[in-house]
CSV table of N, CA, C and O in Angstrom, one decimal:
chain,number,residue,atom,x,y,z
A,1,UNK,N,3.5,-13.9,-3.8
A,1,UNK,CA,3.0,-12.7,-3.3
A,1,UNK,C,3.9,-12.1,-2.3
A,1,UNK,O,4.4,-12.6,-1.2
A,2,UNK,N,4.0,-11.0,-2.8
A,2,UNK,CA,5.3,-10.3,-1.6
A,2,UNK,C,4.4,-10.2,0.3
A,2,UNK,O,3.2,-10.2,0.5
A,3,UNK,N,5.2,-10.2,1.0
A,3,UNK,CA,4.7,-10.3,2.3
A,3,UNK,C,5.7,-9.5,3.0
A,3,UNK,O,6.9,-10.0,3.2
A,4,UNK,N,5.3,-8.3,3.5
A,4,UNK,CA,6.1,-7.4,4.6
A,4,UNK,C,6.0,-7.8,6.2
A,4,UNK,O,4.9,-8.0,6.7
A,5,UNK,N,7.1,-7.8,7.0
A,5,UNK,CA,7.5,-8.0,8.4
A,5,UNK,C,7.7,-7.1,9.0
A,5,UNK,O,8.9,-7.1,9.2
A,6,UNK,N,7.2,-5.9,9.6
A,6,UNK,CA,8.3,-4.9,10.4
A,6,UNK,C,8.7,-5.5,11.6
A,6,UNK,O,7.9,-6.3,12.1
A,7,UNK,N,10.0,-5.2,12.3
A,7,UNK,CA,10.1,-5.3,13.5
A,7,UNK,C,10.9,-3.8,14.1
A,7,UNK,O,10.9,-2.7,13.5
A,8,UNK,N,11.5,-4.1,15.1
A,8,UNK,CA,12.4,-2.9,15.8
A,8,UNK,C,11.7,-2.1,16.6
A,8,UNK,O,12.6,-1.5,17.3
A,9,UNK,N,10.5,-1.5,17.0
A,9,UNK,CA,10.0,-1.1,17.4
A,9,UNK,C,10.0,-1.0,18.7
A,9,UNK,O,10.4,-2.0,19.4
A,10,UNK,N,9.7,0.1,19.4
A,10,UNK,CA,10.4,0.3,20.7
A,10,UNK,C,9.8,1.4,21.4
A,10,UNK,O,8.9,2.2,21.0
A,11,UNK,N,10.5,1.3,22.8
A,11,UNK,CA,10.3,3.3,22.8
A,11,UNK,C,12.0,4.1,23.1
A,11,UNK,O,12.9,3.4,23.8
A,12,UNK,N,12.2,5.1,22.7
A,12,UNK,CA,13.3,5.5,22.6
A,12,UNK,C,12.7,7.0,23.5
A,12,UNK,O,11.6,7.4,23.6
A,13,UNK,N,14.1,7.6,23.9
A,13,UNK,CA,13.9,9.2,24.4
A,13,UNK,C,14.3,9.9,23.3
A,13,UNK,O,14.9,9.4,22.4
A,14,UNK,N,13.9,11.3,23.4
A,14,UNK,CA,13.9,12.2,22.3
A,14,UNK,C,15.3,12.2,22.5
A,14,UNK,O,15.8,11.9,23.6
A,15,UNK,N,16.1,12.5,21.2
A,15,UNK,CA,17.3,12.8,21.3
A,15,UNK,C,18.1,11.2,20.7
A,15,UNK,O,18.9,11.5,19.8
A,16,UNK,N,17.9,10.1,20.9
A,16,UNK,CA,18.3,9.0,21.2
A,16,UNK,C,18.2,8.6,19.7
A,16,UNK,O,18.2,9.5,18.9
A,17,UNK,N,18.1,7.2,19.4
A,17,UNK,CA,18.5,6.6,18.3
A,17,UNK,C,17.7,5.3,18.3
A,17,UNK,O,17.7,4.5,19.3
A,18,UNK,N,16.9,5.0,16.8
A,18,UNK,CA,16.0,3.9,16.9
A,18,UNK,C,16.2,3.3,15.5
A,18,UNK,O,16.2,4.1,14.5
A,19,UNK,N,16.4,2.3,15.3
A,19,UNK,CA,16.2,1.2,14.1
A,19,UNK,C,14.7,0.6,13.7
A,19,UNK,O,14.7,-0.5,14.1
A,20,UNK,N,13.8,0.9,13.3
A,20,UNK,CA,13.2,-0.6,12.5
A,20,UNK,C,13.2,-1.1,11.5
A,20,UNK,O,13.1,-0.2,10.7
A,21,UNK,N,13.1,-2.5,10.7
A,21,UNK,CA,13.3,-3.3,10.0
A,21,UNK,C,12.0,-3.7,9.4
A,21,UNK,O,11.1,-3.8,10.1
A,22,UNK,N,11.9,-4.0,8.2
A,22,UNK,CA,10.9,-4.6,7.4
A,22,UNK,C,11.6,-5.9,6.4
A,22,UNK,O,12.2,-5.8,5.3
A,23,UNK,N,11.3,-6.9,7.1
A,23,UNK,CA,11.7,-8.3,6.4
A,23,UNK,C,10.8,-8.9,5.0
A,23,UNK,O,9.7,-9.5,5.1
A,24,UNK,N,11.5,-8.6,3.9
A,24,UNK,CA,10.6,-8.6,2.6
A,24,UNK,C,10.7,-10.3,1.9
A,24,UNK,O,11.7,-10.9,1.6
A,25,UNK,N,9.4,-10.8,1.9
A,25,UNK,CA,9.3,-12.0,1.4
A,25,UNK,C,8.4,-12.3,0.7
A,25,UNK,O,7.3,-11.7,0.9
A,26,UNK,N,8.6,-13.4,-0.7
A,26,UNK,CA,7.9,-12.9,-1.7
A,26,UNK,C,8.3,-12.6,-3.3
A,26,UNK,O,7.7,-12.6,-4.4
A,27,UNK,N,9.7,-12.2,-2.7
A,27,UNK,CA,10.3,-11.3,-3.7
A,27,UNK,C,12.0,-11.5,-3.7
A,27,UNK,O,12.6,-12.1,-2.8
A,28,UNK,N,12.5,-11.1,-4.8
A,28,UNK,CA,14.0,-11.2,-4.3
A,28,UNK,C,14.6,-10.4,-5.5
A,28,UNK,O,14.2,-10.6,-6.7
A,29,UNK,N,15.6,-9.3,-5.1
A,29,UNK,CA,16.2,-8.3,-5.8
A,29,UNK,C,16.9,-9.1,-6.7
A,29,UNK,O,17.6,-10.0,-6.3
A,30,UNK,N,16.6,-8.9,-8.2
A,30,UNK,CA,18.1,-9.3,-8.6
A,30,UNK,C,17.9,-7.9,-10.3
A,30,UNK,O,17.0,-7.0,-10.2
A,31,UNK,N,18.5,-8.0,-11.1
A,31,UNK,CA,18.7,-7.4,-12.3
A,31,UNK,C,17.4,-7.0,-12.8
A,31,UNK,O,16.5,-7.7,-12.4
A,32,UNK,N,17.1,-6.0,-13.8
A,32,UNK,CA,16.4,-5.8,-14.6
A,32,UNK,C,14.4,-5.8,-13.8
A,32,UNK,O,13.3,-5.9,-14.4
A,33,UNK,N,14.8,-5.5,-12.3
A,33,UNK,CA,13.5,-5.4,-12.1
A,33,UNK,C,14.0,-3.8,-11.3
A,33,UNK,O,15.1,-3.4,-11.0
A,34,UNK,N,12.5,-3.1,-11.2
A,34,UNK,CA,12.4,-2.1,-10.3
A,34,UNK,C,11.5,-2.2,-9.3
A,34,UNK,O,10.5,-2.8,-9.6
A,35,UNK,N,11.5,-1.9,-8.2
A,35,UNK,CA,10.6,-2.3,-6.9
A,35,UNK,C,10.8,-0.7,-6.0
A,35,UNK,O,11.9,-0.2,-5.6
A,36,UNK,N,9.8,-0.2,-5.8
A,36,UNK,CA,9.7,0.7,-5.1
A,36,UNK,C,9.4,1.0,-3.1
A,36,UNK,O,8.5,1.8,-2.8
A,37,UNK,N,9.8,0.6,-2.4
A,37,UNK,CA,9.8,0.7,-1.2
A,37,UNK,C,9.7,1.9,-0.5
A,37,UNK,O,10.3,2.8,-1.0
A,38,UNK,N,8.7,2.1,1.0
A,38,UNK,CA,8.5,2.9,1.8
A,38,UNK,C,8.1,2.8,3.1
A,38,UNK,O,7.5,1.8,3.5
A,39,UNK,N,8.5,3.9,3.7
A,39,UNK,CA,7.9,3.6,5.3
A,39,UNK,C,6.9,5.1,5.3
A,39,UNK,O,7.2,6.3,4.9
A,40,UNK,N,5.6,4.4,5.9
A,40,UNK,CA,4.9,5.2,6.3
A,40,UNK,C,4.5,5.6,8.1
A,40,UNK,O,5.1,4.9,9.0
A,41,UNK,N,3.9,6.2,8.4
A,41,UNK,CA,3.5,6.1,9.8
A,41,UNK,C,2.2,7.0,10.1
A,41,UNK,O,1.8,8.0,9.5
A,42,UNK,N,1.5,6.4,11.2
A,42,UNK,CA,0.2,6.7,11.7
A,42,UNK,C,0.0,6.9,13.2
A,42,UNK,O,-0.3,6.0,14.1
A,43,UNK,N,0.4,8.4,13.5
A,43,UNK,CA,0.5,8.3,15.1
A,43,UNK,C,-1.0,8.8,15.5
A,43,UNK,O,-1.9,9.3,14.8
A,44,UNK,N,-0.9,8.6,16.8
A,44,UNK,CA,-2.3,8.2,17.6
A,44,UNK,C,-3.4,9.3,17.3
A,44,UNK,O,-3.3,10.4,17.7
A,45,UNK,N,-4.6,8.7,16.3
A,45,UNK,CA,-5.9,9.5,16.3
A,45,UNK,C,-5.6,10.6,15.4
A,45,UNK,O,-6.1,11.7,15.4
A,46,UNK,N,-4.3,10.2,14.3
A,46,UNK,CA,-4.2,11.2,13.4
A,46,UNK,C,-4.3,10.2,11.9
A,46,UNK,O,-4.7,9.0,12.1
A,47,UNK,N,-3.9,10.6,10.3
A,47,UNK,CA,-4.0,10.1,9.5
A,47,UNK,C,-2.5,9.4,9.3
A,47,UNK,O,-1.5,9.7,10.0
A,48,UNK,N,-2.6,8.2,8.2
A,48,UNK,CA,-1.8,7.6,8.1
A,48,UNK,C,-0.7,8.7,6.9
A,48,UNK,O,-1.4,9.3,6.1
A,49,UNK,N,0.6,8.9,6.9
A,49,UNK,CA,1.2,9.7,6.5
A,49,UNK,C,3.1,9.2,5.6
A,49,UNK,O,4.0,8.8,6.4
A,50,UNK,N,3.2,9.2,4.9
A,50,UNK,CA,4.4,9.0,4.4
A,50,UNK,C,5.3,9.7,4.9
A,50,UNK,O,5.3,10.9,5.1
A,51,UNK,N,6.6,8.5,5.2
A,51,UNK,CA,7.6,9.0,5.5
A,51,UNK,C,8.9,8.9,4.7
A,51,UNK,O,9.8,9.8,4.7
A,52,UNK,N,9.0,8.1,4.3
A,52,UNK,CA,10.1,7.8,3.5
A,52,UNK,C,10.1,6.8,2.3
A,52,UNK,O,9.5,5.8,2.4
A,53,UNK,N,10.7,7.1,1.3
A,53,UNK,CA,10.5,5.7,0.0
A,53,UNK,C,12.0,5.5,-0.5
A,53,UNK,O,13.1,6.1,-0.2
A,54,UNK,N,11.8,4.2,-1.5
A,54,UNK,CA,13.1,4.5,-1.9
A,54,UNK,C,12.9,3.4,-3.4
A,54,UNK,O,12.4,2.3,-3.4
A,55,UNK,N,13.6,4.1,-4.5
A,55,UNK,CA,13.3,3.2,-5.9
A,55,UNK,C,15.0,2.4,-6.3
A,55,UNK,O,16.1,2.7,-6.4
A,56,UNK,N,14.4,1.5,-6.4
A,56,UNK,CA,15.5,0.3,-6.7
A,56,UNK,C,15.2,0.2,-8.1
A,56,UNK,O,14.0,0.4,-8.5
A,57,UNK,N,16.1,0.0,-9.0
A,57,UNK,CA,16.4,-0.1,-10.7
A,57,UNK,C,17.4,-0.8,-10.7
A,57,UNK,O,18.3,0.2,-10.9
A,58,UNK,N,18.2,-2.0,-10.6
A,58,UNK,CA,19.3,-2.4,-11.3
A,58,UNK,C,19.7,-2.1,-12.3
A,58,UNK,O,19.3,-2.3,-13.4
A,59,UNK,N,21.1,-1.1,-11.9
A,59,UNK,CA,21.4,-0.6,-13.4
A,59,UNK,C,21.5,0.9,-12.7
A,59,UNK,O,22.5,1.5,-12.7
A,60,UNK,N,20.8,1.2,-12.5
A,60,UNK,CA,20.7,2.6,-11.5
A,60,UNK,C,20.8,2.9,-10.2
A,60,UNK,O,20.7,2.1,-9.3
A,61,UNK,N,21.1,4.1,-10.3
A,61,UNK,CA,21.1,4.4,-8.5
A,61,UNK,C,20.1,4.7,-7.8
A,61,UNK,O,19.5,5.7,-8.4
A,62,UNK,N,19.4,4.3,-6.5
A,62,UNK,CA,18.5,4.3,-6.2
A,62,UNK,C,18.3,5.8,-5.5
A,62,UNK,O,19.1,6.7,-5.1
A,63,UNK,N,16.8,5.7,-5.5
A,63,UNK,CA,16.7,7.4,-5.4
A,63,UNK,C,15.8,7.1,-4.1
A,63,UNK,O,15.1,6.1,-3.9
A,64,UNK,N,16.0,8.4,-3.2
A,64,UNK,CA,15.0,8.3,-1.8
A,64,UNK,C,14.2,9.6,-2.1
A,64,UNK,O,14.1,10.6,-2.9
A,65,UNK,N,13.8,9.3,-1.2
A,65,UNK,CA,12.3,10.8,-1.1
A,65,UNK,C,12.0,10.2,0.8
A,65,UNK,O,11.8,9.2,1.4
A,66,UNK,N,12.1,11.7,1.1
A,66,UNK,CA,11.8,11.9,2.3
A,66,UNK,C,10.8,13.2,3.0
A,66,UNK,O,11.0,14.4,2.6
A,67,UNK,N,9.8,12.9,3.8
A,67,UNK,CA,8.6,13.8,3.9
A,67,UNK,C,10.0,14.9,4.9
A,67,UNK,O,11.1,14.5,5.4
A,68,UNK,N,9.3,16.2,4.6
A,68,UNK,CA,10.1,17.5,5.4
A,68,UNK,C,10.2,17.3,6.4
A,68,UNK,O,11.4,17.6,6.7
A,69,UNK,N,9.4,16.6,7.7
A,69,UNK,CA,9.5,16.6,8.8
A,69,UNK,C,10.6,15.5,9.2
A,69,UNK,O,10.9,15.5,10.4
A,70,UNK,N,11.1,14.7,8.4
A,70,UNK,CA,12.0,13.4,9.3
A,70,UNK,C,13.2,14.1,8.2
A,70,UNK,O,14.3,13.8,8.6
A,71,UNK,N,13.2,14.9,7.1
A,71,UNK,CA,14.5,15.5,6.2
A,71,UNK,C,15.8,15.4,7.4
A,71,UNK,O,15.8,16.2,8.3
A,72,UNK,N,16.6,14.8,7.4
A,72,UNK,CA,18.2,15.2,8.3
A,72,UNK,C,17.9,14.6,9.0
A,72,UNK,O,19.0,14.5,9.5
A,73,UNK,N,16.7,13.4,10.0
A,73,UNK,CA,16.7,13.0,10.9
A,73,UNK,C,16.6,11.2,10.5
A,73,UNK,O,16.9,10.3,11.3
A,74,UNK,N,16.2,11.0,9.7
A,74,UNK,CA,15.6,9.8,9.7
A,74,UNK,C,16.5,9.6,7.9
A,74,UNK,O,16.7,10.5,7.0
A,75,UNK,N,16.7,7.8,8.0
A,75,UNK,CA,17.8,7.4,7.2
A,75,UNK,C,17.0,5.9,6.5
A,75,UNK,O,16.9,4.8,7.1
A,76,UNK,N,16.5,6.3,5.2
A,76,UNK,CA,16.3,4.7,4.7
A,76,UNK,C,17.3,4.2,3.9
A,76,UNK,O,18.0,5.0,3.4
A,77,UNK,N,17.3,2.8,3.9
A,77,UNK,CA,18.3,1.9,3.4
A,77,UNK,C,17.7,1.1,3.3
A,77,UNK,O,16.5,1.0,3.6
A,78,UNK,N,18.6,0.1,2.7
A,78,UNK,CA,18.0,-1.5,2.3
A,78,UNK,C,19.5,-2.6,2.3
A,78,UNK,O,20.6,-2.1,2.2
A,79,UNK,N,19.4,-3.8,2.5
A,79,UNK,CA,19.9,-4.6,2.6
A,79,UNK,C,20.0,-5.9,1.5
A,79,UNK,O,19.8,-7.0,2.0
A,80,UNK,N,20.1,-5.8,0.2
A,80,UNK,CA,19.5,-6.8,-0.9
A,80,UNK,C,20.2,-7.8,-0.5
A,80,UNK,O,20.3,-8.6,-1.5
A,81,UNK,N,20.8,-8.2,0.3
A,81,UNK,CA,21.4,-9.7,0.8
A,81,UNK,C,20.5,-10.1,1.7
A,81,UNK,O,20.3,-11.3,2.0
A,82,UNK,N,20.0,-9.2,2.2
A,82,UNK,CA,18.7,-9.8,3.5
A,82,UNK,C,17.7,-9.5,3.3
A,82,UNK,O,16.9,-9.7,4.3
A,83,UNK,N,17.1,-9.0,2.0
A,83,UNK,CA,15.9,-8.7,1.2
A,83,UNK,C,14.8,-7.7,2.7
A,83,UNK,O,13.6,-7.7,2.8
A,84,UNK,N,16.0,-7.1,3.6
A,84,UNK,CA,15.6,-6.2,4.6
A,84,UNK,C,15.3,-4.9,3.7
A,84,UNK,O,16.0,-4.7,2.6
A,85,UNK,N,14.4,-4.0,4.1
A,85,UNK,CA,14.3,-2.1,4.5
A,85,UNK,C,14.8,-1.9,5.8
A,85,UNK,O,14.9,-2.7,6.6
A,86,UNK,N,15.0,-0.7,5.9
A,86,UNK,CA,15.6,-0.4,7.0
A,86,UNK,C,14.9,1.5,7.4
A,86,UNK,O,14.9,2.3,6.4
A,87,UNK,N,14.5,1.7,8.3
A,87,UNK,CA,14.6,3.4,8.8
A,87,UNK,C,15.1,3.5,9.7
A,87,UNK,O,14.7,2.8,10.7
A,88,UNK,N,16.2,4.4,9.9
A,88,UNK,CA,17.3,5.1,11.1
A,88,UNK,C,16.5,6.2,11.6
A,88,UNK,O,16.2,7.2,10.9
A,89,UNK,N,16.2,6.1,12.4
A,89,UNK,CA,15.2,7.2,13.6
A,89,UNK,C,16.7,8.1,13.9
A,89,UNK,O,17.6,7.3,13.5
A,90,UNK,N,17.1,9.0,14.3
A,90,UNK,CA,17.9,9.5,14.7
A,90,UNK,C,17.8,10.8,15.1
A,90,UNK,O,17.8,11.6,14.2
A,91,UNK,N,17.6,11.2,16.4
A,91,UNK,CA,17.2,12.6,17.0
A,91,UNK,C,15.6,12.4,16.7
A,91,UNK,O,15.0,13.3,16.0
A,92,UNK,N,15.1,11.4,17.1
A,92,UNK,CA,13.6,11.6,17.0
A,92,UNK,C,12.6,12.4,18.1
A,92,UNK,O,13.1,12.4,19.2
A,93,UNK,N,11.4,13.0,18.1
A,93,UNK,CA,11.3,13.6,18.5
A,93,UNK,C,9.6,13.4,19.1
A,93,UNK,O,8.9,13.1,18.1
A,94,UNK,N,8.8,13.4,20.0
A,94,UNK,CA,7.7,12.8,20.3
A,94,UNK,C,6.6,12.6,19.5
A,94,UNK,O,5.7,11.7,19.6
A,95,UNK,N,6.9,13.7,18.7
A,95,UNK,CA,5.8,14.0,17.6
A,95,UNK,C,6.2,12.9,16.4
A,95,UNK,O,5.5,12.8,15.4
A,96,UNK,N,7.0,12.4,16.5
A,96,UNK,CA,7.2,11.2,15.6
A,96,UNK,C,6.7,9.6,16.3
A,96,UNK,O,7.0,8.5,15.8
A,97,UNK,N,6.0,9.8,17.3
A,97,UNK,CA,5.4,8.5,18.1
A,97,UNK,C,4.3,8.2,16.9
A,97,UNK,O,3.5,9.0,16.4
A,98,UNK,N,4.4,7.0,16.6
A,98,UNK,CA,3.3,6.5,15.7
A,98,UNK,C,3.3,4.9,15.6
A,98,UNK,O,4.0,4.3,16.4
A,99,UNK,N,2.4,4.4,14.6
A,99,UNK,CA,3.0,3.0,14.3
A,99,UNK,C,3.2,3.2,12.7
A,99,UNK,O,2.5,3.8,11.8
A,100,UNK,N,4.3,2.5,12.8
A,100,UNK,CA,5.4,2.4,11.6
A,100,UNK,C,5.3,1.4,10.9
A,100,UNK,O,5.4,0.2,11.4
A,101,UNK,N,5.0,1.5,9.4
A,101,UNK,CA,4.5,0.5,8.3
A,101,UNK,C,5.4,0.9,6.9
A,101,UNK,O,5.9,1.9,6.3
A,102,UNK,N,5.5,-0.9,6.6
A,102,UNK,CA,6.6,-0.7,5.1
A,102,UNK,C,5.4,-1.0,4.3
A,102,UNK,O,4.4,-1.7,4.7
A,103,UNK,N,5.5,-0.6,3.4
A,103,UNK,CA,4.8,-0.3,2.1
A,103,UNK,C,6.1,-0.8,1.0
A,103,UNK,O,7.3,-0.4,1.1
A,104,UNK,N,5.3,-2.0,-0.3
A,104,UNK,CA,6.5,-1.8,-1.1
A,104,UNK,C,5.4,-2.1,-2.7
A,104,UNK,O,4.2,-2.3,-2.6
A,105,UNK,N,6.0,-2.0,-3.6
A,105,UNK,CA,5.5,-2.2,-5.0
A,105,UNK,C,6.4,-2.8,-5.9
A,105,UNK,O,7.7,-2.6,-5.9
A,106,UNK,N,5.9,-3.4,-6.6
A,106,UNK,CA,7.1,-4.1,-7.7
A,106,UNK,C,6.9,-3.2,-9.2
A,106,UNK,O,5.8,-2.8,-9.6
A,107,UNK,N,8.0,-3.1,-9.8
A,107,UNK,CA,7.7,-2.0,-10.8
A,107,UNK,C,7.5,-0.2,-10.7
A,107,UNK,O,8.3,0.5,-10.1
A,108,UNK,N,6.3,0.1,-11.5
A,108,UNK,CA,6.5,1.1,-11.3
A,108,UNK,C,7.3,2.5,-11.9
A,108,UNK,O,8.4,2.3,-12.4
A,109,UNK,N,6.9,3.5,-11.9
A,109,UNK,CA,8.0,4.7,-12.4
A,109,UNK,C,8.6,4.8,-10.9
A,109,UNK,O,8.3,4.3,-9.8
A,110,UNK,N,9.8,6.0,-11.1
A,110,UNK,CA,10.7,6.3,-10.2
A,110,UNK,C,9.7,7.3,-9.9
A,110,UNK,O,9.1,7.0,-8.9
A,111,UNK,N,9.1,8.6,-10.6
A,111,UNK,CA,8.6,9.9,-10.4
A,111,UNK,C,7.3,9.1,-9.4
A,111,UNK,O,7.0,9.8,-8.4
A,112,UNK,N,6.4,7.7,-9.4
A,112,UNK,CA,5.4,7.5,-8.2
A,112,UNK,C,6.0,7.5,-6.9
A,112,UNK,O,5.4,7.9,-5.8
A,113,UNK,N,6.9,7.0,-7.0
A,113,UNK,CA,7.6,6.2,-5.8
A,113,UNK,C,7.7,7.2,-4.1
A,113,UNK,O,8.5,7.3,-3.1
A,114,UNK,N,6.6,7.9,-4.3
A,114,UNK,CA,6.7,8.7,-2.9
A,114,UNK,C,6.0,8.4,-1.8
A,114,UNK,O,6.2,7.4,-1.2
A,115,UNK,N,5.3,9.2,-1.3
A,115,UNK,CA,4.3,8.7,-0.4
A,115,UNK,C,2.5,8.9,-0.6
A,115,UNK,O,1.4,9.2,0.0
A,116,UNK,N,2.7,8.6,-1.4
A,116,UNK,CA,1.0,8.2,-2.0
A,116,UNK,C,1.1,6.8,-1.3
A,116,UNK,O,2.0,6.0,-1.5
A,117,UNK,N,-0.3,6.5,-0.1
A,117,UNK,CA,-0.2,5.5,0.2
A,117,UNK,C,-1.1,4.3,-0.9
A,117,UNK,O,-1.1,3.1,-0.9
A,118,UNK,N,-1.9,5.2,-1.9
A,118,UNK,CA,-2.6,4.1,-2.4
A,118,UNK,C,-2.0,3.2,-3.5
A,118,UNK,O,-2.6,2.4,-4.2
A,119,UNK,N,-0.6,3.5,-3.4
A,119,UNK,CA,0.3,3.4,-5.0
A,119,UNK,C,0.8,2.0,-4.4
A,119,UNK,O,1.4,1.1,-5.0
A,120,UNK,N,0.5,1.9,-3.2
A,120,UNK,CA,1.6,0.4,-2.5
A,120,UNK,C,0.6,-0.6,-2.4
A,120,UNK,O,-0.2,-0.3,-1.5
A,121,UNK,N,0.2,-1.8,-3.1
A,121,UNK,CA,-0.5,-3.0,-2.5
A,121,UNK,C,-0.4,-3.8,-1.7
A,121,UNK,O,-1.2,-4.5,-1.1
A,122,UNK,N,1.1,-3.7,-1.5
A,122,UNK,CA,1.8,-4.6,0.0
A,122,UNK,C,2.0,-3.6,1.1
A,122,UNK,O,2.3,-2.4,0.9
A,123,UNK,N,2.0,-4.4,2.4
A,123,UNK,CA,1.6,-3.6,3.4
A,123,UNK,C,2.3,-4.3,4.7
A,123,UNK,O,2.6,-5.5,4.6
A,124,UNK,N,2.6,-3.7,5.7
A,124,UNK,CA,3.7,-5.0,6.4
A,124,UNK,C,2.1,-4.6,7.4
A,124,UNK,O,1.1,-4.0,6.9
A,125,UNK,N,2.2,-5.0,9.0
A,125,UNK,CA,1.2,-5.1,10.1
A,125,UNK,C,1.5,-3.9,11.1
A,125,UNK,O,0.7,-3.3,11.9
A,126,UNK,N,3.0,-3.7,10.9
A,126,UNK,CA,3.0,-2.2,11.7
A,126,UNK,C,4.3,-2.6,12.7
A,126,UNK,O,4.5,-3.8,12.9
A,127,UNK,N,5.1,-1.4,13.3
A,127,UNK,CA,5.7,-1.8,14.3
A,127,UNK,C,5.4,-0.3,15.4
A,127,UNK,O,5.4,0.9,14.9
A,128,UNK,N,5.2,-0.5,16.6
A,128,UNK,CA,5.1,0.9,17.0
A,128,UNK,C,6.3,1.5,17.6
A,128,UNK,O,7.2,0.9,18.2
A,129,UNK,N,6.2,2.8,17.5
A,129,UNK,CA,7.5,3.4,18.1
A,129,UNK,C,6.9,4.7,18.7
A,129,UNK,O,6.1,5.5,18.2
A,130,UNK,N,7.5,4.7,20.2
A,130,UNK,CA,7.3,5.5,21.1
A,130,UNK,C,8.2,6.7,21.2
A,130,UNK,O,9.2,6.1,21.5
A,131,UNK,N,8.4,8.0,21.0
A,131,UNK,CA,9.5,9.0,22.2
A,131,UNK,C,9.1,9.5,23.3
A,131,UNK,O,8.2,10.4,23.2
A,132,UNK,N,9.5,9.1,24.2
A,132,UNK,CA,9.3,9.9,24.8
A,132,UNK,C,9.9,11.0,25.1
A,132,UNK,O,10.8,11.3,24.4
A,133,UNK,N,9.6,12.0,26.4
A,133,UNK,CA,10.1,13.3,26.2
A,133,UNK,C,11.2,13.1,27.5
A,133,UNK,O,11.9,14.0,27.8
């Protein structure tokens, strides 16, 4: 059973530069599987909301999908030697204060792979991230 970790979590100033990490276990990349990965977030007393995904196919190139508001600012990646996700905060901005959750799926089409949160059965516990102003 896959099992998500976030960490990195912080508070950063607007303008500044933030990492967090989702340690994926459970699972392990290799050929001929597809696995669908994402970060969502849920800032204070609002709905939980997608932010970023990304589809893995061996054999193909992996495709991201990013919600409008983090477009140009925020960078997912992955690490298949450290079975890590990754999101690059970059010029983050207060209104991105939330707690930050990986979401991942094994399988799957490329065309689900977005931010539908009910498409993910694994779920990491959250990591929070602060901007302040």
């Amino acid at each position: 059973q896959m099992q998500l970790v976030e960490s990195g979590g912080g508070t950063v100033q607007a303008g500044g530069s933030l990492r967090v990490s989702c340690a994926v276990s459970g699972w392990t990349y290799s050929t001929n599987h597809a696995i669908c990965m994402a970060w969502f977030r849920q800032p204070p007393g609002k709905e939980r909301e997608g932010v970023s995904s990304i589809y893995t196919y061996y054999g193909g190139k992996d495709v991201t999908w990013y919600n409008d508001s983090v477009s140009g600012r925020f960078t997912i990646s992955q690490d298949h030697t450290k079975n890590t996700l990754y999101l690059q905060l970059d010029n983050p901005k207060p209104e991105d204060t939330a707690m930050y959750y990986c979401a991942a799926r094994e399988g799957g089409a490329r065309y689900q792979c977005f931010g539908d949160a009910g498409f993910y059965p694994a779920w990491g516990q959250g990591t929070r991230v602060t901007v302040s102003s």
